[in-house]
mmCIF file of C-alpha atoms (C1' of nucleotides) in Angstrom:
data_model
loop_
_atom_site.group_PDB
_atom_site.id
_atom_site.type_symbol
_atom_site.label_atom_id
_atom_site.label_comp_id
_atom_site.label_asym_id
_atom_site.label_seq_id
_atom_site.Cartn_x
_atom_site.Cartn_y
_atom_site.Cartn_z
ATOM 1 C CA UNK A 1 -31.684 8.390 14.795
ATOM 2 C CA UNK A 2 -30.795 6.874 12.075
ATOM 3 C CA UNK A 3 -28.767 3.499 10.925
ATOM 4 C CA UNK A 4 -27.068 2.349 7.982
ATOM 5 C CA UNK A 5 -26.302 -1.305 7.235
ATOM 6 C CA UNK A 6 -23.333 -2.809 5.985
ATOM 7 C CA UNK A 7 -24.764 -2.785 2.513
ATOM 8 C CA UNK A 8 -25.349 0.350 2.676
ATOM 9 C CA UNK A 9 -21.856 1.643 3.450
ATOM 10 C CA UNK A 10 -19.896 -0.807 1.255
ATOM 11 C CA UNK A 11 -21.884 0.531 -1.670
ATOM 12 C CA UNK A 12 -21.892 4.093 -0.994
ATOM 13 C CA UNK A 13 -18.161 4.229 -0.091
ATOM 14 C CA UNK A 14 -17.791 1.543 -2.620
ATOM 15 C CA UNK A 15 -15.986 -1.415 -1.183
ATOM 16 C CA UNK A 16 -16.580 -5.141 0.094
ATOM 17 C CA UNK A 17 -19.019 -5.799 2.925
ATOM 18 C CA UNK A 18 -15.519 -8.255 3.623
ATOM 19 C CA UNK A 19 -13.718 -5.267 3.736
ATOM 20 C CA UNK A 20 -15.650 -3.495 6.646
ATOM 21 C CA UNK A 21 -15.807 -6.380 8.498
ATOM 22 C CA UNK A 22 -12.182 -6.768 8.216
ATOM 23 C CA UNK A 23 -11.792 -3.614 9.544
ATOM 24 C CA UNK A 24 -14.082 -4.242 12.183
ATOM 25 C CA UNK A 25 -11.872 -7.125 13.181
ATOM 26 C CA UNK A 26 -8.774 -4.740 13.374
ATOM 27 C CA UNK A 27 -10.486 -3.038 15.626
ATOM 28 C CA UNK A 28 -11.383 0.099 13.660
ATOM 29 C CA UNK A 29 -14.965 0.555 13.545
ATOM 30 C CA UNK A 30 -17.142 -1.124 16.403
ATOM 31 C CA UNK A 31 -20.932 -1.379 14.841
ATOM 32 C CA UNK A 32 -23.725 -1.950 17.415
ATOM 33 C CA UNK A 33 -25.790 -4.941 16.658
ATOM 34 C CA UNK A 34 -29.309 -6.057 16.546
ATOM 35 C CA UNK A 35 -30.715 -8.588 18.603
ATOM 36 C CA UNK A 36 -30.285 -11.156 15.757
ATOM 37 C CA UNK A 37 -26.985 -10.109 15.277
ATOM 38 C CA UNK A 38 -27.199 -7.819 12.587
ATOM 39 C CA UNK A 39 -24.356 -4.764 12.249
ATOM 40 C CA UNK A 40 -25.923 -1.127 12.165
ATOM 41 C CA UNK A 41 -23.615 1.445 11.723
ATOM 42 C CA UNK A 42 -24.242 5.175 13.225
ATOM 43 C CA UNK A 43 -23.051 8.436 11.755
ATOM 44 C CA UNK A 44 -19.696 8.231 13.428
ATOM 45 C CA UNK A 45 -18.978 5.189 12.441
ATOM 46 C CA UNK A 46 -19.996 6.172 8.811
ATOM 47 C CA UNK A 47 -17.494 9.211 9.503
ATOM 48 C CA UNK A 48 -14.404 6.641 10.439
ATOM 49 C CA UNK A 49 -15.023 4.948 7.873
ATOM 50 C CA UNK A 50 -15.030 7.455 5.522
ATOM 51 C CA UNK A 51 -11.464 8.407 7.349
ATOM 52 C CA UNK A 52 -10.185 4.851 7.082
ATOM 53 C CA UNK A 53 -10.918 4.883 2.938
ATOM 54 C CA UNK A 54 -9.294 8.492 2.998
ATOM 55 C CA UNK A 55 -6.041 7.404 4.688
ATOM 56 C CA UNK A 56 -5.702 4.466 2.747
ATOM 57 C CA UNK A 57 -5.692 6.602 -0.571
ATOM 58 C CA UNK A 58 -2.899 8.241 1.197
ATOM 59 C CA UNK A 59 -0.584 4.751 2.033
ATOM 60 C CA UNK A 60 -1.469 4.866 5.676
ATOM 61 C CA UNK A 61 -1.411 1.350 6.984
ATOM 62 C CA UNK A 62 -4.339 0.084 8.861
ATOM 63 C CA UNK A 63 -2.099 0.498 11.442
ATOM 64 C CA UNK A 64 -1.675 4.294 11.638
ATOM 65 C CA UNK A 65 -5.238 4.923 10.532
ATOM 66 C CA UNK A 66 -6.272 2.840 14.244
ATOM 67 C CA UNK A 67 -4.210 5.039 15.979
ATOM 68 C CA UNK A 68 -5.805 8.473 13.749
ATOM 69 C CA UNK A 69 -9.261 7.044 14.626
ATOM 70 C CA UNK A 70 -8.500 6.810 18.453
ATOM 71 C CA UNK A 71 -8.706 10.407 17.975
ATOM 72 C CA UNK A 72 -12.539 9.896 17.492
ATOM 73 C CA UNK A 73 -12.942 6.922 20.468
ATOM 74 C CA UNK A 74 -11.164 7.584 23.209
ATOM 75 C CA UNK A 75 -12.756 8.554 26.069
ATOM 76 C CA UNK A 76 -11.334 12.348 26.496
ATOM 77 C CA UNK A 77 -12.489 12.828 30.170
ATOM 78 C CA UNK A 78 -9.086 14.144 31.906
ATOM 79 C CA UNK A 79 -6.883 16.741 31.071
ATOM 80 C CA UNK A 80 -3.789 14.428 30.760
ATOM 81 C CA UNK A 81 -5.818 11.878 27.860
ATOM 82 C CA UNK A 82 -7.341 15.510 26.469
ATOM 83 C CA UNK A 83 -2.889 16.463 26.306
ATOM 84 C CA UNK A 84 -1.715 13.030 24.632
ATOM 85 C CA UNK A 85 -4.611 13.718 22.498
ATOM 86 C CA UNK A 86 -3.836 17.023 20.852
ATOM 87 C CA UNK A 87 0.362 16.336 21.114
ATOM 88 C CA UNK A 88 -0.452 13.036 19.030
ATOM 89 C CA UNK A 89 -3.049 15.172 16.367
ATOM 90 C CA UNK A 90 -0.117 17.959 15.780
ATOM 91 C CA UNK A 91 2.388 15.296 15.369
ATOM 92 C CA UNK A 92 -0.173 13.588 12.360
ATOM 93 C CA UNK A 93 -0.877 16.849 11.180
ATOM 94 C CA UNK A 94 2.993 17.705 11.017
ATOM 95 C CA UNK A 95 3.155 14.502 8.855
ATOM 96 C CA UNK A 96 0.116 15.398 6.412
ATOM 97 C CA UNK A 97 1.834 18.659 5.665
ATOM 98 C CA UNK A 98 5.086 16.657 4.604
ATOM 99 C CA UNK A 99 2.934 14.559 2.537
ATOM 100 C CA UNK A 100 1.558 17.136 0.825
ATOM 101 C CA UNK A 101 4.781 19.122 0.292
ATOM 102 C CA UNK A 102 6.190 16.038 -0.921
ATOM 103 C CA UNK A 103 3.033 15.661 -3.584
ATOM 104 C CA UNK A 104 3.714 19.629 -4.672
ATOM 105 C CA UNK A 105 7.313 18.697 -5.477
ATOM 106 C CA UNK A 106 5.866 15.265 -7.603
ATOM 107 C CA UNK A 107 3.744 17.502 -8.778
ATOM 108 C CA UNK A 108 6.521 20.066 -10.065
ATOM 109 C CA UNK A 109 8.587 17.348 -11.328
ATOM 110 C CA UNK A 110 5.612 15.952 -13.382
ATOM 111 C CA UNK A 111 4.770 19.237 -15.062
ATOM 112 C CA UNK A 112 8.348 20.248 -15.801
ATOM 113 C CA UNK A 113 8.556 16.803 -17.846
ATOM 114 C CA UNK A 114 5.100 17.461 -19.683
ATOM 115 C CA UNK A 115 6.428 20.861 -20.435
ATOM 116 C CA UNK A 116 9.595 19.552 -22.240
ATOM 117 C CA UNK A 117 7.216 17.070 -23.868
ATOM 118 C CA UNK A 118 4.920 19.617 -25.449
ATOM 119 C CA UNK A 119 7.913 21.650 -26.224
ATOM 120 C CA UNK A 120 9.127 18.956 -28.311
ATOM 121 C CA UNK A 121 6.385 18.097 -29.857
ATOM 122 C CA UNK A 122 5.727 22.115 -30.705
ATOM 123 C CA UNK A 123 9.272 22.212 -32.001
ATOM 124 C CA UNK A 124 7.882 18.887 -34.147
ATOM 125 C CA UNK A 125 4.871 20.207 -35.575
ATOM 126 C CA UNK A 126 6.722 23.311 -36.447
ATOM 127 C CA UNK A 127 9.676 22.112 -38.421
ATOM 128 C CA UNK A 128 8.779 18.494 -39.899
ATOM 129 C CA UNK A 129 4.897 18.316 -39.140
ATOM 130 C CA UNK B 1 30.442 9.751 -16.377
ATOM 131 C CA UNK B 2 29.928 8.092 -12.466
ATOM 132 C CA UNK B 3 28.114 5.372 -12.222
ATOM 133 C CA UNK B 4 26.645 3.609 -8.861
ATOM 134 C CA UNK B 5 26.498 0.198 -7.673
ATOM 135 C CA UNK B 6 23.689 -1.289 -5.685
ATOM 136 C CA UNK B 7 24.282 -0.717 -2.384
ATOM 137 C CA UNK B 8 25.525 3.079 -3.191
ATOM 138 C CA UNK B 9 22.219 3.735 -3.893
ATOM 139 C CA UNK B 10 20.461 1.080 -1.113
ATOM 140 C CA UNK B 11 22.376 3.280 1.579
ATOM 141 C CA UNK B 12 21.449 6.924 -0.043
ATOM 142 C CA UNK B 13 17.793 5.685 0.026
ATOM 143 C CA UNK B 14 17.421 3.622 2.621
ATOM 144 C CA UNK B 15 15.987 0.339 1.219
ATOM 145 C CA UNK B 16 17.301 -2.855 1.215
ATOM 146 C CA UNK B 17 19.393 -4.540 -2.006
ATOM 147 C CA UNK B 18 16.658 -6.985 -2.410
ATOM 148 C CA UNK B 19 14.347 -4.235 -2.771
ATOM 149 C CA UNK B 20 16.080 -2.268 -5.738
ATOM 150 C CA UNK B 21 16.575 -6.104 -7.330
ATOM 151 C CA UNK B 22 12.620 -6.895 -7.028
ATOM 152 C CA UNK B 23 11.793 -3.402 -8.658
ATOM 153 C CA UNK B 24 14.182 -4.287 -11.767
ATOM 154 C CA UNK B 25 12.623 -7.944 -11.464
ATOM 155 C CA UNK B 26 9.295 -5.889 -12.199
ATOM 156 C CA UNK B 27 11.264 -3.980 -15.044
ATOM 157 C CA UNK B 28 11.117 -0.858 -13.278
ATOM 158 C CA UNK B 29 14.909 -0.448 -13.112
ATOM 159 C CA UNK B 30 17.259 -1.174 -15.995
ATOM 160 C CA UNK B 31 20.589 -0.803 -14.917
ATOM 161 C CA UNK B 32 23.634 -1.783 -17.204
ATOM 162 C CA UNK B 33 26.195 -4.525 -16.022
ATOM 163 C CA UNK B 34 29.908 -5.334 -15.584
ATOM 164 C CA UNK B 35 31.661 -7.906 -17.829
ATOM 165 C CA UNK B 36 31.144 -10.071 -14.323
ATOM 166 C CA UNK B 37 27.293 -9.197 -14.351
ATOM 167 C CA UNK B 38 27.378 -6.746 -11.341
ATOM 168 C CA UNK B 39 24.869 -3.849 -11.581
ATOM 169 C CA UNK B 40 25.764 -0.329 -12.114
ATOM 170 C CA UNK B 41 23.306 2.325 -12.234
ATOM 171 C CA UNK B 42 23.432 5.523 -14.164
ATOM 172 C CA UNK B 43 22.185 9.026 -12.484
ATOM 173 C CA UNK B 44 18.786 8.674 -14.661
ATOM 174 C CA UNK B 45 17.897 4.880 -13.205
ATOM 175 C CA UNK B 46 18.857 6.597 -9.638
ATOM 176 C CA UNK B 47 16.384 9.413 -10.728
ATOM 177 C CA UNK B 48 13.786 6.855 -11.424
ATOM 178 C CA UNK B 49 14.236 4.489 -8.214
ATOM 179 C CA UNK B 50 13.403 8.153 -6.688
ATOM 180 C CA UNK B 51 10.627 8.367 -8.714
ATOM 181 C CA UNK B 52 9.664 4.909 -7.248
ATOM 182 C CA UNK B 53 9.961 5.607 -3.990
ATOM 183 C CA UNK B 54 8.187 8.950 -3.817
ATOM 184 C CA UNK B 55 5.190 7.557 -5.736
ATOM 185 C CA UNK B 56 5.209 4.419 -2.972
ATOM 186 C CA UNK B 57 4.766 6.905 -0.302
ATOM 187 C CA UNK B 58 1.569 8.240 -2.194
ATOM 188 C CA UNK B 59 0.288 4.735 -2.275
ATOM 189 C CA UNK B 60 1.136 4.069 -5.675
ATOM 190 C CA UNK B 61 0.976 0.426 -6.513
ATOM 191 C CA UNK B 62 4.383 -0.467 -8.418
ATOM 192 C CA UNK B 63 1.762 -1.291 -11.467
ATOM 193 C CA UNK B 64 1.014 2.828 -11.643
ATOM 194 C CA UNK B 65 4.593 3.675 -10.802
ATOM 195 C CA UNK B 66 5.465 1.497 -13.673
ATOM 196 C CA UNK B 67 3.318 3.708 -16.234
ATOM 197 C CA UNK B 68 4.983 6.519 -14.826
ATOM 198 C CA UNK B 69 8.428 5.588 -15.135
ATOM 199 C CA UNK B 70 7.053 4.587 -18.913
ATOM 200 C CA UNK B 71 7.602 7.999 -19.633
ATOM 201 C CA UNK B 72 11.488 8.645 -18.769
ATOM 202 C CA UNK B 73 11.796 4.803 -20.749
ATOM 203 C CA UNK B 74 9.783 5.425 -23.989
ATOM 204 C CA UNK B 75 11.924 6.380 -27.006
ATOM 205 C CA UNK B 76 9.921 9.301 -27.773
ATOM 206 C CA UNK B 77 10.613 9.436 -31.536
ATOM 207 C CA UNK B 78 7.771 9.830 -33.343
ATOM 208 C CA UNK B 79 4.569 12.087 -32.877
ATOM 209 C CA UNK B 80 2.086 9.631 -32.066
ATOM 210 C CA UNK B 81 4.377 8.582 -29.194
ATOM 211 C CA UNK B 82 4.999 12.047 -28.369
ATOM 212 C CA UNK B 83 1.173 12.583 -28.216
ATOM 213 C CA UNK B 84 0.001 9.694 -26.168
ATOM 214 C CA UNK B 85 3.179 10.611 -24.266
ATOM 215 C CA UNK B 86 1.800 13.861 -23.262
ATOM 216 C CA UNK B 87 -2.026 12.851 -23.298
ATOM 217 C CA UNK B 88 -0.876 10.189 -20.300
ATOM 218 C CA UNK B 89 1.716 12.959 -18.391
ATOM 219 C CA UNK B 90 -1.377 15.039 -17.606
ATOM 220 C CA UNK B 91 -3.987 12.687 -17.008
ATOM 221 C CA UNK B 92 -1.910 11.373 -14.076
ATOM 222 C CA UNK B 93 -1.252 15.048 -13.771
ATOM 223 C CA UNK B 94 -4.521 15.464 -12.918
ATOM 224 C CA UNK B 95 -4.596 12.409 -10.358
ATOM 225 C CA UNK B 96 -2.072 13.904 -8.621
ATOM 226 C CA UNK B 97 -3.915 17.226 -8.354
ATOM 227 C CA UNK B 98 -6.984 14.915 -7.116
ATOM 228 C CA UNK B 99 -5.199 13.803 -4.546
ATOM 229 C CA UNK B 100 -3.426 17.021 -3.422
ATOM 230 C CA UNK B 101 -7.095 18.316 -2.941
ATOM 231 C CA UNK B 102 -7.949 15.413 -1.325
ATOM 232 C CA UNK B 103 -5.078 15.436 1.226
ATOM 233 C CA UNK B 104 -5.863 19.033 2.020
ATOM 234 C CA UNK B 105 -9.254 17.817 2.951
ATOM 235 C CA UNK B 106 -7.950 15.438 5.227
ATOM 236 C CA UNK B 107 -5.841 18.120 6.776
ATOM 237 C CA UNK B 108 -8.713 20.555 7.167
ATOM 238 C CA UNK B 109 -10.333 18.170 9.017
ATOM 239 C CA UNK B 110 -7.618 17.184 11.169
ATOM 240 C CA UNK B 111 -7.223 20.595 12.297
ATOM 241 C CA UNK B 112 -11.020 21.076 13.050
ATOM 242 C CA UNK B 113 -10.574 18.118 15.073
ATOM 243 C CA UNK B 114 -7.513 19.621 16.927
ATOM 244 C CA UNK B 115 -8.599 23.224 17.448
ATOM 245 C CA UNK B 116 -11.791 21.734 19.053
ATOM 246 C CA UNK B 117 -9.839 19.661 21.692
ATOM 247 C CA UNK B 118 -7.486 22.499 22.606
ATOM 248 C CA UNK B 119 -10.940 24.884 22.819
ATOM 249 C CA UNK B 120 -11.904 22.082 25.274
ATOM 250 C CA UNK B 121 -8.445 22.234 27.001
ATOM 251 C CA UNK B 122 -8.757 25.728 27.467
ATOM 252 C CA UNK B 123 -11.896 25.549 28.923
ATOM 253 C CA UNK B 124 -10.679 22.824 31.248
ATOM 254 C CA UNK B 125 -7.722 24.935 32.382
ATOM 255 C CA UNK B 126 -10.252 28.282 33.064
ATOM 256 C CA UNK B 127 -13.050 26.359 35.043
ATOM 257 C CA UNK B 128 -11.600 23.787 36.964
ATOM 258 C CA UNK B 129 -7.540 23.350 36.285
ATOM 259 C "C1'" DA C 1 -45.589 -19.479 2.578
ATOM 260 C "C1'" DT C 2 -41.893 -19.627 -0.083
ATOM 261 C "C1'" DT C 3 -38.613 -17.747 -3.033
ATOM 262 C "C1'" DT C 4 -35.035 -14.325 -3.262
ATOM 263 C "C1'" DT C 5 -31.902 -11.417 -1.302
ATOM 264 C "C1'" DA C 6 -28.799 -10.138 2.371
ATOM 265 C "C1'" DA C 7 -26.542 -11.120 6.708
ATOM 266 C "C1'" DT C 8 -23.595 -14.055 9.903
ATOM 267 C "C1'" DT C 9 -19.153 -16.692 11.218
ATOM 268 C "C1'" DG C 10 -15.290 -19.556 9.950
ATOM 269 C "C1'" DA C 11 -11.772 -21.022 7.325
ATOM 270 C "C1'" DC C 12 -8.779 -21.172 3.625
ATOM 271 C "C1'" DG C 13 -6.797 -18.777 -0.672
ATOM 272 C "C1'" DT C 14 -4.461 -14.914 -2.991
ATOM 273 C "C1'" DT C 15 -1.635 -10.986 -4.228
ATOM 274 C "C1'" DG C 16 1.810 -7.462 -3.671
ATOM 275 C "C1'" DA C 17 6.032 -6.268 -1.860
ATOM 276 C "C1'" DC C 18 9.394 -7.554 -0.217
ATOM 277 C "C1'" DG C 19 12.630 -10.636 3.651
ATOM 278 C "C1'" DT C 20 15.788 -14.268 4.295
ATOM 279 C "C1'" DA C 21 18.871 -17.979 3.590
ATOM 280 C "C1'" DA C 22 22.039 -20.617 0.622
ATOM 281 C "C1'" DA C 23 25.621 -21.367 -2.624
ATOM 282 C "C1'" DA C 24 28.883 -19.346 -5.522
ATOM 283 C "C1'" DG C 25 31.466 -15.734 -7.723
ATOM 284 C "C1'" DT C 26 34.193 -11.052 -7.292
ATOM 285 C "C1'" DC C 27 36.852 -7.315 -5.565
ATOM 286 C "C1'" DA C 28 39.844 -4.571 -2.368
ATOM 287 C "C1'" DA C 29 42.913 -4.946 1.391
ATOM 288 C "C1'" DC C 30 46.421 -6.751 3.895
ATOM 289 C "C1'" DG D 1 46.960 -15.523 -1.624
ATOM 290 C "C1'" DT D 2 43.753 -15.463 1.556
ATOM 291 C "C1'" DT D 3 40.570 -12.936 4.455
ATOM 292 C "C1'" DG D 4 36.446 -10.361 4.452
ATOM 293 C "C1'" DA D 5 33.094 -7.406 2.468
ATOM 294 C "C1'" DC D 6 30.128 -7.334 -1.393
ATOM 295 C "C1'" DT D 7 27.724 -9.218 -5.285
ATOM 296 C "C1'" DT D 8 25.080 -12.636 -8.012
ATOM 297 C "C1'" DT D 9 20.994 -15.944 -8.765
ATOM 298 C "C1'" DT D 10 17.611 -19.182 -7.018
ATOM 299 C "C1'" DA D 11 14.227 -20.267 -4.072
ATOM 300 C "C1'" DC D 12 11.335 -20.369 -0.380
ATOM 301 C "C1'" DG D 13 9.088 -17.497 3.556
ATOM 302 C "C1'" DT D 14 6.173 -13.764 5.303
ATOM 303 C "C1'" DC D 15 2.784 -10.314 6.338
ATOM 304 C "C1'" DA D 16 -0.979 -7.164 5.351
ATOM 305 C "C1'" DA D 17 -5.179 -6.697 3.283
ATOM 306 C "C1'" DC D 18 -8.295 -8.460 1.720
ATOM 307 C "C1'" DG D 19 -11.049 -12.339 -1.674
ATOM 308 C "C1'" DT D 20 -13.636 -16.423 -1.826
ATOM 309 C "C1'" DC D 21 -16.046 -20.184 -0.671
ATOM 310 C "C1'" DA D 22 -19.401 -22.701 2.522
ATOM 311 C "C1'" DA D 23 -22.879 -23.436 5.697
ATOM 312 C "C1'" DT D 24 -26.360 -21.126 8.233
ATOM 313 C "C1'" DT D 25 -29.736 -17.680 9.519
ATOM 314 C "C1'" DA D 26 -32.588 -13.535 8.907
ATOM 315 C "C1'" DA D 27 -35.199 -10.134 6.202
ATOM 316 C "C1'" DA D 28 -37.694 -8.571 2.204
ATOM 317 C "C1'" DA D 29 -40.460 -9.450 -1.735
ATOM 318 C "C1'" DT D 30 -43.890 -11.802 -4.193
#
DNA sequence: ATTTTAATTGACGTTGACGTAAAAGTCAAC
DNA sequence: GTTGACTTTTACGTCAACGTCAATTAAAAT
């Protein structure tokens, strides 16, 4: 198998090597280590990562994204953790789909300004332009 | 016409006085006063401090949300305006869009993540539940 | 072998987005 | 006309999410 290093990461995902460590401090991604001390970072921990940076775009706080990671950690031996897990996943899901309904309706609003905008300026270029 | 006062609006949207002070601080908000200097808002600055909100729960720094607002603010005489007006409207436009995509992602993947837990809770609940 | 580059921890600094407290003025109600 | 709720400005406090040294050690390149 193979590792990546923190350099590798923070320039493919394009952020500090501070930053990962940071998050490592938080608690979000646990790297393995060489004997010298060295962080190596697997494919999973490449893939939270990658999660982290994606629910940051989105205003998560470090926070929520620890508890949307657990998703990928916890131990899901036990049909009572296996339970939590999926009730907690359709309650963040539930969320996402308000975010993005929420972004549509931006989205909307946006475009109906732009259109009186270009209307305007149409109605410019006809007349006076 | 109606006009608002601060705390009208700090109860509809649920943020705190200080709050809709600090985004007119950051000449966001532009509200007109009383002869005794209290602030009353009009229906378009209480469209606006919408506007702020719903682009903070995007993850919007008030910097961006400030361009945005630019464009309700502008006096829009002029066709140059007009044009760079318009040429901004859709490049953020088009950010939005980004991030609609990229939210859908996120979503997708969430759900991947879900249905494969509740395959594995079925299978719990058929072999050994 | 030694220079250069990259990694470590530790500690302090910074920035954005407000919270909070104080002192003083204002407005509606009783 | 005074109580009490609300507003104003000024100013300092706070917390998250890093940035930025600094001193040290390890790895890669020449």
């Amino acid at each position: 198998m193979h590792y990546f290093t923190i350099s590798d990461l923070a320039h493919e995902f394009d952020v500090s090597t501070r930053t990962i460590r940071y998050y490592e401090e938080r608690g979000l991604l646990s790297p393995i280590r060489t004997e010298s001390g060295q962080r190596l970072y697997t494919k999973k921990e490449r893939a939270k990562l990658k999660l982290i940076l994606r629910g940051k775009r989105f205003g998560f706080s470090l926070d929520e994204i620890h508890e949307m990671i657990a998703l990928f950690d916890e131990d899901r031996t036990g049909k009572k953790q296996l339970e939590k897990t999926v009730e907690y996943g359709r309650r963040k899901l539930k969320e996402v789909d308000e975010r993005i309904e929420d972004l549509l309706q931006l989205k909307a609003e946006m475009e109906a300004l732009l259109s009186d905008f270009e209307k305007r300026l149409c109605e410019w270029e006809e007349s006076g332009g």
